[in-house]
Amino acid sequence: MTGPRHLLRAGLACLLLALLLVPLGGCGTDIARSAACERFLSVLEPGYARIESLRWRHPEGTLNNVRGEYRLTGSGVTRWIRCDFAAEAQEDGSFALTRLETDREGVFSPVQRHMLFLALRLAGPAPERPASPWQPAAYFMQQLLNALTVASPYALLAVGFTLIYGIIGRINFAFGEMAMLGAYVTVLLAVLAGEAGGVLSNPLLLLGLLAAVMAITGLYGWQTERLVFRPLRHSPSHAVLIAAIGLSIFLQEGVRLVQGTRDRWLQPVFTGRYRIADSGDFAVYASLGQLILIATAGLLLAVLLTLLDRHRIGRTIRACGEDARMAALLGVNVNRTVALCFAIGSALAAAAGLLLALYYGGVNFHMGFLIGFKALAAAIIGGIGSVPGAILGALVVGMLETFWSAYFTGAYKDVSVFALLAVILIFRPHGLLGRPPGRGD
């Protein structure tokens, strides 16, 4: 189940790159305010359709003001427009313009601003500007970053599925609910730690919260193996399947009865945003939440690969996966090793739940159902029983979801994932990196 060493090096390199993006990228501009200011520019600039470069920034470091600098095709003169907006949004979600200034007209008076609004109403839609030749590449890069964000929690869950299947040949369908449980534990511990006061902005407290959530849910996974799966380990496969589905329903309904059906919300924790590339008319942004989510998932997966490849625990897990009876004859405690795999898988699922709770802000009792099935699909696509295959399958599922939504329609993104799963099961049933079943399997 272990991956080659170059995969671990690649993972660590990606993690380092993700961490380096934060200091290298400049703070991104507010999209809503910059778009509103560009709408004024479409009326004020006679050569608006010939703008070849338009870059936005916050001149005073706050979101309430934006300044756009641009050049017209064939002109080397840089012009600019600045818009200041009210801090609070209006009832329709827009922002009131409080100040407008350009390099040619200077500061607009209130009467001039009023006339400008009338001109905007009469002008209709803004004329289209020719797209930059780099815009498709920038758009692709943005979707690739979004795909890594989607794939990261899938990878943590898929690895849990493949660890359990690799050691006992069974699938624990309750890993999605383990992620849901980890998300609820995150919300409860965050509230107890003073989340309302912004305590979660402290990196050390966040690491402590991650460790606590993984420990609590990992202990729960350890106990579920002892109480549910161990007595049925040598039973027919359908008995284990029914028990796993029953455990999933038990966890989901238990949380519903204790916490209720309404969503639980956290205040936003990762609000920073960074511009990492700019094609002139399309900028690629990475939020702080995306960077932390990708980096945390990459670090946990790198630690797991190192554990399986270099530590005694990894050797015992591989031995039990190959032949549990022979491993027991050689002195390996099979029951403890299997329980440890359940604990590790549950802890990784809890980490996925924590990242989802902090990134999206809301949790509910049924959130683990769909994400669990997609992670299982990722594990099967990559080759269930192979940890690198589970990571690869998660990347495939994340990219398929994201790019399907970006270039087609988001209504059928889930259909595309399960359609790919069907194709893989037909033409390559052992997955992309899985082993074909041998005579003794």
Short mmCIF file of C-alpha atoms in Angstrom, two decimals:
data_model
loop_
_atom_site.label_atom_id
_atom_site.label_comp_id
_atom_site.label_asym_id
_atom_site.label_seq_id
_atom_site.Cartn_x
_atom_site.Cartn_y
_atom_site.Cartn_z
CA MET A 1 0.00 0.00 0.00
CA THR A 2 2.99 2.27 0.16
CA GLY A 3 3.90 4.70 -2.57
CA PRO A 4 7.27 5.26 -4.22
CA ARG A 5 9.59 7.72 -2.61
CA HIS A 6 9.42 10.14 -5.50
CA LEU A 7 5.68 10.54 -4.82
CA LEU A 8 6.49 11.63 -1.26
CA ARG A 9 9.10 14.09 -2.55
CA ALA A 10 6.57 15.47 -5.05
CA GLY A 11 4.00 15.88 -2.30
CA LEU A 12 6.45 17.73 -0.08
CA ALA A 13 7.46 19.95 -3.01
CA CYS A 14 3.81 20.82 -3.68
CA LEU A 15 3.33 21.57 0.01
CA LEU A 16 6.37 23.87 0.02
CA LEU A 17 5.10 25.64 -3.09
CA ALA A 18 1.68 26.16 -1.51
CA LEU A 19 3.26 27.64 1.59
CA LEU A 20 5.48 29.93 -0.50
CA LEU A 21 2.52 31.33 -2.40
CA VAL A 22 1.39 33.31 0.64
CA PRO A 23 4.35 35.68 0.93
CA LEU A 24 4.86 35.88 -2.84
CA GLY A 25 1.33 36.86 -3.78
CA GLY A 26 0.05 40.36 -3.30
CA CYS A 27 -3.27 40.96 -1.62
CA GLY A 28 -6.10 40.58 -4.11
CA THR A 29 -8.65 43.27 -4.86
CA ASP A 30 -12.31 43.03 -4.07
CA ILE A 31 -14.02 41.68 -7.19
CA ALA A 32 -17.41 43.35 -6.64
CA ARG A 33 -15.96 46.83 -6.12
CA SER A 34 -13.43 46.60 -8.96
CA ALA A 35 -16.19 45.40 -11.35
CA ALA A 36 -18.40 48.33 -10.30
CA CYS A 37 -15.57 50.78 -10.90
CA GLU A 38 -14.87 49.27 -14.33
CA ARG A 39 -18.52 49.84 -15.21
CA PHE A 40 -17.95 53.60 -14.70
CA LEU A 41 -14.81 53.36 -16.81
CA SER A 42 -16.81 51.90 -19.70
CA VAL A 43 -18.67 55.23 -19.94
CA LEU A 44 -15.84 57.62 -19.09
CA GLU A 45 -13.19 56.13 -21.40
CA PRO A 46 -13.98 56.64 -25.12
CA GLY A 47 -11.44 53.97 -26.06
CA TYR A 48 -12.71 51.42 -23.52
CA ALA A 49 -12.83 48.65 -26.11
CA ARG A 50 -9.10 49.20 -26.84
CA ILE A 51 -7.91 48.71 -23.24
CA GLU A 52 -5.16 46.09 -23.34
CA SER A 53 -4.20 46.02 -19.68
CA LEU A 54 -6.33 46.77 -16.63
CA ARG A 55 -4.94 46.06 -13.19
CA TRP A 56 -6.66 46.77 -9.90
CA ARG A 57 -5.26 47.42 -6.46
CA HIS A 58 -6.26 48.97 -3.13
CA PRO A 59 -4.26 52.23 -2.85
CA GLU A 60 -4.92 52.65 0.89
CA GLY A 61 -4.88 48.99 1.84
CA THR A 62 -8.64 48.75 2.49
CA LEU A 63 -11.36 47.08 0.44
CA ASN A 64 -13.44 50.27 0.30
CA ASN A 65 -11.30 51.91 -2.37
CA VAL A 66 -9.96 50.53 -5.66
CA ARG A 67 -7.65 52.02 -8.26
CA GLY A 68 -7.41 50.68 -11.80
CA GLU A 69 -4.45 51.41 -14.05
CA TYR A 70 -4.72 50.73 -17.78
CA ARG A 71 -3.28 51.48 -21.23
CA LEU A 72 -4.96 51.72 -24.61
CA THR A 73 -3.76 49.70 -27.57
CA GLY A 74 -1.04 51.63 -29.40
CA SER A 75 -0.57 54.09 -26.55
CA GLY A 76 2.22 53.98 -24.02
CA VAL A 77 0.43 56.32 -21.60
CA THR A 78 -0.81 54.78 -18.37
CA ARG A 79 -4.15 56.12 -17.20
CA TRP A 80 -6.03 55.42 -14.00
CA ILE A 81 -9.41 55.57 -12.30
CA ARG A 82 -10.13 55.48 -8.58
CA CYS A 83 -13.43 54.66 -6.85
CA ASP A 84 -14.19 54.93 -3.14
CA PHE A 85 -17.22 53.05 -1.82
CA ALA A 86 -19.18 53.01 1.42
CA ALA A 87 -18.11 50.29 3.82
CA GLU A 88 -21.58 48.74 4.17
CA ALA A 89 -23.42 47.16 1.24
CA GLN A 90 -26.81 48.48 0.19
CA GLU A 91 -30.03 46.46 0.31
CA ASP A 92 -29.52 45.12 -3.22
CA GLY A 93 -25.96 43.99 -2.38
CA SER A 94 -24.20 46.81 -4.28
CA PHE A 95 -21.93 49.46 -2.76
CA ALA A 96 -22.62 53.19 -2.75
CA LEU A 97 -20.04 55.30 -4.57
CA THR A 98 -18.69 58.07 -2.29
CA ARG A 99 -15.81 59.38 -4.43
CA LEU A 100 -14.72 59.09 -8.07
CA GLU A 101 -11.48 60.38 -9.54
CA THR A 102 -9.61 59.93 -12.84
CA ASP A 103 -6.27 61.17 -14.09
CA ARG A 104 -7.94 63.41 -16.69
CA GLU A 105 -11.11 64.78 -15.02
CA GLY A 106 -9.86 64.80 -11.44
CA VAL A 107 -12.39 64.41 -8.61
CA PHE A 108 -16.05 64.21 -9.68
CA SER A 109 -18.56 66.39 -7.86
CA PRO A 110 -21.83 64.90 -6.49
CA VAL A 111 -23.72 66.37 -9.45
CA GLN A 112 -21.25 64.85 -11.92
CA ARG A 113 -21.57 61.46 -10.20
CA HIS A 114 -25.36 61.70 -10.46
CA MET A 115 -25.10 62.47 -14.20
CA LEU A 116 -22.74 59.52 -14.55
CA PHE A 117 -25.33 57.16 -13.04
CA LEU A 118 -27.89 58.47 -15.54
CA ALA A 119 -25.42 57.88 -18.37
CA LEU A 120 -24.89 54.30 -17.18
CA ARG A 121 -28.63 53.63 -17.31
CA LEU A 122 -28.86 54.98 -20.86
CA ALA A 123 -25.71 53.23 -22.05
CA GLY A 124 -26.99 49.70 -21.36
CA PRO A 125 -24.50 46.81 -21.19
CA ALA A 126 -20.82 47.71 -21.29
CA PRO A 127 -19.05 47.09 -24.62
CA GLU A 128 -16.91 43.97 -24.68
CA ARG A 129 -13.15 44.35 -24.64
CA PRO A 130 -10.93 41.89 -26.55
CA ALA A 131 -9.74 39.13 -24.25
CA SER A 132 -6.07 38.74 -23.44
CA PRO A 133 -4.38 35.77 -25.17
CA TRP A 134 -3.31 34.62 -21.70
CA GLN A 135 -6.84 34.65 -20.30
CA PRO A 136 -7.59 30.95 -21.09
CA ALA A 137 -4.36 29.91 -19.36
CA ALA A 138 -5.14 32.07 -16.32
CA TYR A 139 -8.68 30.69 -16.16
CA PHE A 140 -7.30 27.14 -16.38
CA MET A 141 -4.85 27.89 -13.58
CA GLN A 142 -7.67 29.22 -11.39
CA GLN A 143 -9.70 26.07 -11.97
CA LEU A 144 -6.67 23.90 -11.23
CA LEU A 145 -6.27 25.62 -7.87
CA ASN A 146 -9.98 25.12 -7.19
CA ALA A 147 -9.65 21.45 -8.14
CA LEU A 148 -6.84 20.94 -5.61
CA THR A 149 -9.09 22.53 -2.98
CA VAL A 150 -11.92 20.11 -3.78
CA ALA A 151 -9.61 17.09 -4.03
CA SER A 152 -7.83 17.60 -0.69
CA PRO A 153 -10.65 16.40 1.64
CA TYR A 154 -11.51 13.65 -0.86
CA ALA A 155 -7.92 12.41 -0.64
CA LEU A 156 -7.98 12.22 3.16
CA LEU A 157 -11.21 10.20 3.10
CA ALA A 158 -10.16 7.99 0.17
CA VAL A 159 -6.97 7.05 2.00
CA GLY A 160 -9.09 5.96 4.97
CA PHE A 161 -11.22 3.74 2.73
CA THR A 162 -8.19 2.17 1.11
CA LEU A 163 -6.37 1.52 4.41
CA ILE A 164 -9.29 -0.49 5.78
CA TYR A 165 -9.87 -2.36 2.54
CA GLY A 166 -6.17 -3.11 2.19
CA ILE A 167 -5.93 -4.75 5.62
CA ILE A 168 -9.29 -6.59 6.01
CA GLY A 169 -10.73 -6.62 2.49
CA ARG A 170 -13.87 -4.76 3.61
CA ILE A 171 -15.22 -1.25 3.06
CA ASN A 172 -16.25 0.91 6.00
CA PHE A 173 -19.09 3.03 4.59
CA ALA A 174 -19.12 5.18 7.73
CA PHE A 175 -16.03 7.23 6.85
CA GLY A 176 -18.19 10.04 5.43
CA GLU A 177 -19.99 10.21 8.76
CA MET A 178 -16.60 10.24 10.52
CA ALA A 179 -15.83 13.41 8.57
CA MET A 180 -19.20 14.84 9.64
CA LEU A 181 -18.43 13.90 13.24
CA GLY A 182 -15.05 15.63 13.00
CA ALA A 183 -16.74 18.76 11.62
CA TYR A 184 -19.18 18.87 14.54
CA VAL A 185 -16.38 18.30 17.06
CA THR A 186 -14.56 21.21 15.38
CA VAL A 187 -17.54 23.52 15.83
CA LEU A 188 -18.08 22.49 19.46
CA LEU A 189 -14.41 22.84 20.44
CA ALA A 190 -14.12 26.13 18.55
CA VAL A 191 -17.08 27.57 20.44
CA LEU A 192 -15.67 26.36 23.76
CA ALA A 193 -12.29 27.89 22.87
CA GLY A 194 -13.85 31.29 22.26
CA GLU A 195 -14.42 31.24 18.52
CA ALA A 196 -16.58 34.35 18.77
CA GLY A 197 -13.56 36.30 19.92
CA GLY A 198 -11.43 35.25 16.94
CA VAL A 199 -9.29 32.78 18.88
CA LEU A 200 -9.08 30.53 15.81
CA SER A 201 -6.88 33.07 14.07
CA ASN A 202 -4.03 31.84 16.28
CA PRO A 203 -2.04 29.19 14.32
CA LEU A 204 -1.01 27.31 17.48
CA LEU A 205 -4.62 27.05 18.63
CA LEU A 206 -5.60 25.83 15.17
CA LEU A 207 -2.96 23.11 15.32
CA GLY A 208 -4.14 22.17 18.79
CA LEU A 209 -7.73 22.03 17.52
CA LEU A 210 -6.68 19.80 14.62
CA ALA A 211 -4.84 17.44 16.98
CA ALA A 212 -7.81 17.29 19.39
CA VAL A 213 -10.35 16.61 16.63
CA MET A 214 -8.19 13.88 15.08
CA ALA A 215 -7.55 12.27 18.50
CA ILE A 216 -11.22 12.27 19.52
CA THR A 217 -12.50 10.89 16.22
CA GLY A 218 -9.58 8.47 15.93
CA LEU A 219 -10.47 7.03 19.33
CA TYR A 220 -14.05 6.67 18.16
CA GLY A 221 -12.85 4.80 15.05
CA TRP A 222 -10.74 2.51 17.27
CA GLN A 223 -13.83 1.64 19.33
CA THR A 224 -16.05 1.03 16.30
CA GLU A 225 -13.56 -1.56 15.06
CA ARG A 226 -13.62 -3.34 18.40
CA LEU A 227 -17.40 -3.24 18.87
CA VAL A 228 -18.74 -3.53 15.30
CA PHE A 229 -16.19 -4.89 12.84
CA ARG A 230 -14.01 -7.23 14.88
CA PRO A 231 -16.82 -9.67 15.81
CA LEU A 232 -17.80 -9.85 12.11
CA ARG A 233 -14.32 -9.99 10.60
CA HIS A 234 -14.63 -13.65 9.58
CA SER A 235 -18.34 -13.49 8.73
CA PRO A 236 -19.70 -13.45 5.17
CA SER A 237 -19.13 -10.15 3.40
CA HIS A 238 -22.80 -9.13 3.41
CA ALA A 239 -22.85 -9.11 7.23
CA VAL A 240 -19.98 -6.62 7.36
CA LEU A 241 -21.63 -4.55 4.64
CA ILE A 242 -24.89 -4.34 6.59
CA ALA A 243 -23.03 -3.45 9.79
CA ALA A 244 -21.11 -0.66 8.02
CA ILE A 245 -24.30 0.82 6.55
CA GLY A 246 -25.98 0.52 9.96
CA LEU A 247 -23.07 2.32 11.62
CA SER A 248 -23.34 5.11 9.04
CA ILE A 249 -27.07 5.55 9.72
CA PHE A 250 -26.47 5.37 13.49
CA LEU A 251 -23.90 8.17 13.39
CA GLN A 252 -26.00 10.36 11.12
CA GLU A 253 -29.21 9.96 13.10
CA GLY A 254 -27.40 10.24 16.43
CA VAL A 255 -25.99 13.64 15.49
CA ARG A 256 -29.38 14.72 14.16
CA LEU A 257 -31.08 13.86 17.45
CA VAL A 258 -28.41 15.51 19.59
CA GLN A 259 -27.61 18.61 17.51
CA GLY A 260 -30.84 19.10 15.57
CA THR A 261 -31.45 19.48 11.86
CA ARG A 262 -30.39 23.10 11.38
CA ASP A 263 -26.93 23.99 10.13
CA ARG A 264 -24.23 25.07 12.56
CA TRP A 265 -22.03 27.95 11.48
CA LEU A 266 -18.63 29.32 12.41
CA GLN A 267 -17.51 32.88 11.84
CA PRO A 268 -15.09 33.23 8.87
CA VAL A 269 -11.55 32.31 9.90
CA PHE A 270 -9.47 32.51 6.71
CA THR A 271 -10.47 35.77 5.04
CA GLY A 272 -7.23 36.70 3.27
CA ARG A 273 -6.94 36.52 -0.51
CA TYR A 274 -3.83 36.62 -2.68
CA ARG A 275 -3.26 37.32 -6.37
CA ILE A 276 -0.81 34.78 -7.76
CA ALA A 277 -1.10 35.52 -11.49
CA ASP A 278 -2.66 38.15 -13.74
CA SER A 279 -3.32 37.99 -17.49
CA GLY A 280 -4.38 41.65 -17.61
CA ASP A 281 -8.14 41.05 -17.75
CA PHE A 282 -8.32 37.93 -15.59
CA ALA A 283 -6.50 37.52 -12.28
CA VAL A 284 -5.87 34.21 -10.52
CA TYR A 285 -6.65 34.41 -6.80
CA ALA A 286 -5.91 31.99 -3.98
CA SER A 287 -7.67 32.46 -0.69
CA LEU A 288 -5.86 31.83 2.56
CA GLY A 289 -8.39 29.08 3.28
CA GLN A 290 -7.50 27.29 0.04
CA LEU A 291 -3.78 27.44 0.76
CA ILE A 292 -4.20 26.17 4.32
CA LEU A 293 -6.58 23.40 3.23
CA ILE A 294 -4.24 22.15 0.49
CA ALA A 295 -1.12 22.48 2.65
CA THR A 296 -2.69 20.70 5.65
CA ALA A 297 -4.00 17.82 3.56
CA GLY A 298 -0.65 17.52 1.76
CA LEU A 299 1.26 17.48 5.04
CA LEU A 300 -1.00 14.80 6.58
CA LEU A 301 -0.73 12.62 3.48
CA ALA A 302 3.06 13.05 3.40
CA VAL A 303 3.27 12.01 7.06
CA LEU A 304 1.10 8.96 6.35
CA LEU A 305 3.23 7.91 3.36
CA THR A 306 6.37 8.27 5.46
CA LEU A 307 4.77 6.24 8.26
CA LEU A 308 3.80 3.43 5.90
CA ASP A 309 7.12 3.43 4.08
CA ARG A 310 9.68 3.81 6.85
CA HIS A 311 8.12 2.98 10.23
CA ARG A 312 7.52 -0.34 11.93
CA ILE A 313 3.78 0.40 11.92
CA GLY A 314 3.82 0.49 8.14
CA ARG A 315 5.55 -2.88 7.96
CA THR A 316 3.00 -4.49 10.29
CA ILE A 317 0.11 -3.00 8.29
CA ARG A 318 1.56 -4.38 5.06
CA ALA A 319 2.17 -7.77 6.68
CA CYS A 320 -1.42 -8.01 7.94
CA GLY A 321 -2.71 -6.92 4.54
CA GLU A 322 -0.71 -9.63 2.75
CA ASP A 323 -1.40 -12.54 5.14
CA ALA A 324 -2.90 -11.87 8.56
CA ARG A 325 -2.46 -15.47 9.79
CA MET A 326 1.23 -15.58 8.92
CA ALA A 327 1.73 -12.15 10.49
CA ALA A 328 0.11 -13.43 13.70
CA LEU A 329 2.43 -16.47 13.71
CA LEU A 330 5.39 -14.08 13.43
CA GLY A 331 4.29 -12.16 16.53
CA VAL A 332 2.24 -9.32 15.02
CA ASN A 333 -0.80 -8.29 17.06
CA VAL A 334 -3.33 -8.37 14.21
CA ASN A 335 -6.27 -7.03 16.23
CA ARG A 336 -4.29 -4.03 17.42
CA THR A 337 -2.96 -3.35 13.92
CA VAL A 338 -6.43 -3.44 12.36
CA ALA A 339 -7.79 -1.19 15.11
CA LEU A 340 -4.89 1.20 14.49
CA CYS A 341 -5.83 1.38 10.79
CA PHE A 342 -9.40 2.25 11.76
CA ALA A 343 -8.09 4.94 14.10
CA ILE A 344 -5.76 6.41 11.46
CA GLY A 345 -8.50 6.39 8.81
CA SER A 346 -11.00 8.00 11.19
CA ALA A 347 -8.46 10.64 12.24
CA LEU A 348 -7.82 11.55 8.58
CA ALA A 349 -11.57 11.72 7.96
CA ALA A 350 -11.89 14.02 10.99
CA ALA A 351 -9.15 16.25 9.57
CA ALA A 352 -11.16 16.46 6.33
CA GLY A 353 -14.24 17.42 8.34
CA LEU A 354 -12.30 20.12 10.21
CA LEU A 355 -10.97 21.61 6.98
CA LEU A 356 -14.45 21.62 5.43
CA ALA A 357 -15.95 23.25 8.54
CA LEU A 358 -13.32 26.00 8.67
CA TYR A 359 -13.30 26.59 4.90
CA TYR A 360 -17.06 26.60 4.21
CA GLY A 361 -18.14 27.66 7.71
CA GLY A 362 -21.26 25.47 7.98
CA VAL A 363 -21.86 21.86 9.04
CA ASN A 364 -24.96 19.65 9.11
CA PHE A 365 -25.79 16.08 10.03
CA HIS A 366 -26.04 14.80 6.43
CA MET A 367 -22.88 16.44 5.04
CA GLY A 368 -20.89 13.19 5.16
CA PHE A 369 -23.19 11.19 2.87
CA LEU A 370 -22.26 12.59 -0.55
CA ILE A 371 -18.65 13.42 0.26
CA GLY A 372 -18.19 9.88 1.59
CA PHE A 373 -19.49 8.28 -1.59
CA LYS A 374 -17.34 10.57 -3.76
CA ALA A 375 -14.27 9.69 -1.70
CA LEU A 376 -15.12 6.00 -2.09
CA ALA A 377 -15.44 6.54 -5.84
CA ALA A 378 -12.01 8.22 -5.79
CA ALA A 379 -10.51 5.24 -3.93
CA ILE A 380 -11.99 2.80 -6.46
CA ILE A 381 -10.91 4.89 -9.46
CA GLY A 382 -7.35 5.11 -8.15
CA GLY A 383 -7.24 1.46 -7.11
CA ILE A 384 -8.66 0.57 -3.73
CA GLY A 385 -5.95 -0.92 -1.54
CA SER A 386 -3.31 1.49 -2.89
CA VAL A 387 -2.64 4.67 -0.93
CA PRO A 388 -1.02 6.50 -3.91
CA GLY A 389 -3.96 5.29 -6.00
CA ALA A 390 -6.42 6.81 -3.52
CA ILE A 391 -4.60 10.15 -3.72
CA LEU A 392 -4.53 9.98 -7.53
CA GLY A 393 -8.23 9.07 -7.63
CA ALA A 394 -9.08 12.04 -5.41
CA LEU A 395 -7.19 14.36 -7.77
CA VAL A 396 -9.05 12.89 -10.75
CA VAL A 397 -12.44 13.34 -9.06
CA GLY A 398 -11.63 16.86 -7.88
CA MET A 399 -10.43 17.93 -11.31
CA LEU A 400 -13.38 16.33 -13.08
CA GLU A 401 -15.88 18.08 -10.78
CA THR A 402 -14.21 21.46 -11.04
CA PHE A 403 -13.49 21.53 -14.76
CA TRP A 404 -16.91 20.13 -15.61
CA SER A 405 -18.53 22.96 -13.65
CA ALA A 406 -16.16 25.54 -15.18
CA TYR A 407 -16.48 24.56 -18.85
CA PHE A 408 -19.91 22.88 -19.01
CA THR A 409 -22.63 23.03 -16.36
CA GLY A 410 -22.43 22.37 -12.65
CA ALA A 411 -25.78 20.56 -12.64
CA TYR A 412 -24.17 17.36 -13.95
CA LYS A 413 -20.85 17.38 -12.15
CA ASP A 414 -21.87 14.54 -9.80
CA VAL A 415 -23.17 12.55 -12.76
CA SER A 416 -19.79 12.93 -14.47
CA VAL A 417 -17.97 11.52 -11.42
CA PHE A 418 -20.11 8.41 -11.11
CA ALA A 419 -20.11 7.95 -14.89
CA LEU A 420 -16.30 7.86 -14.77
CA LEU A 421 -16.53 5.34 -11.93
CA ALA A 422 -18.72 3.11 -14.10
CA VAL A 423 -16.27 3.35 -17.00
CA ILE A 424 -13.33 2.47 -14.72
CA LEU A 425 -15.20 -0.54 -13.28
CA ILE A 426 -15.93 -1.80 -16.80
CA PHE A 427 -12.54 -1.36 -18.45
CA ARG A 428 -10.11 -1.38 -15.49
CA PRO A 429 -11.88 -2.87 -12.44
CA HIS A 430 -8.74 -2.81 -10.29
CA GLY A 431 -8.35 0.97 -10.75
CA LEU A 432 -5.58 3.15 -12.13
CA LEU A 433 -2.83 2.04 -9.71
CA GLY A 434 -4.43 -1.03 -8.13
CA ARG A 435 -3.21 -4.58 -8.58
CA PRO A 436 -5.22 -7.08 -10.64
CA PRO A 437 -6.50 -9.88 -8.38
CA GLY A 438 -4.18 -12.87 -8.26
CA ARG A 439 -4.90 -16.53 -7.76
CA GLY A 440 -4.76 -16.29 -3.99
CA ASP A 441 -6.89 -13.10 -3.67
#
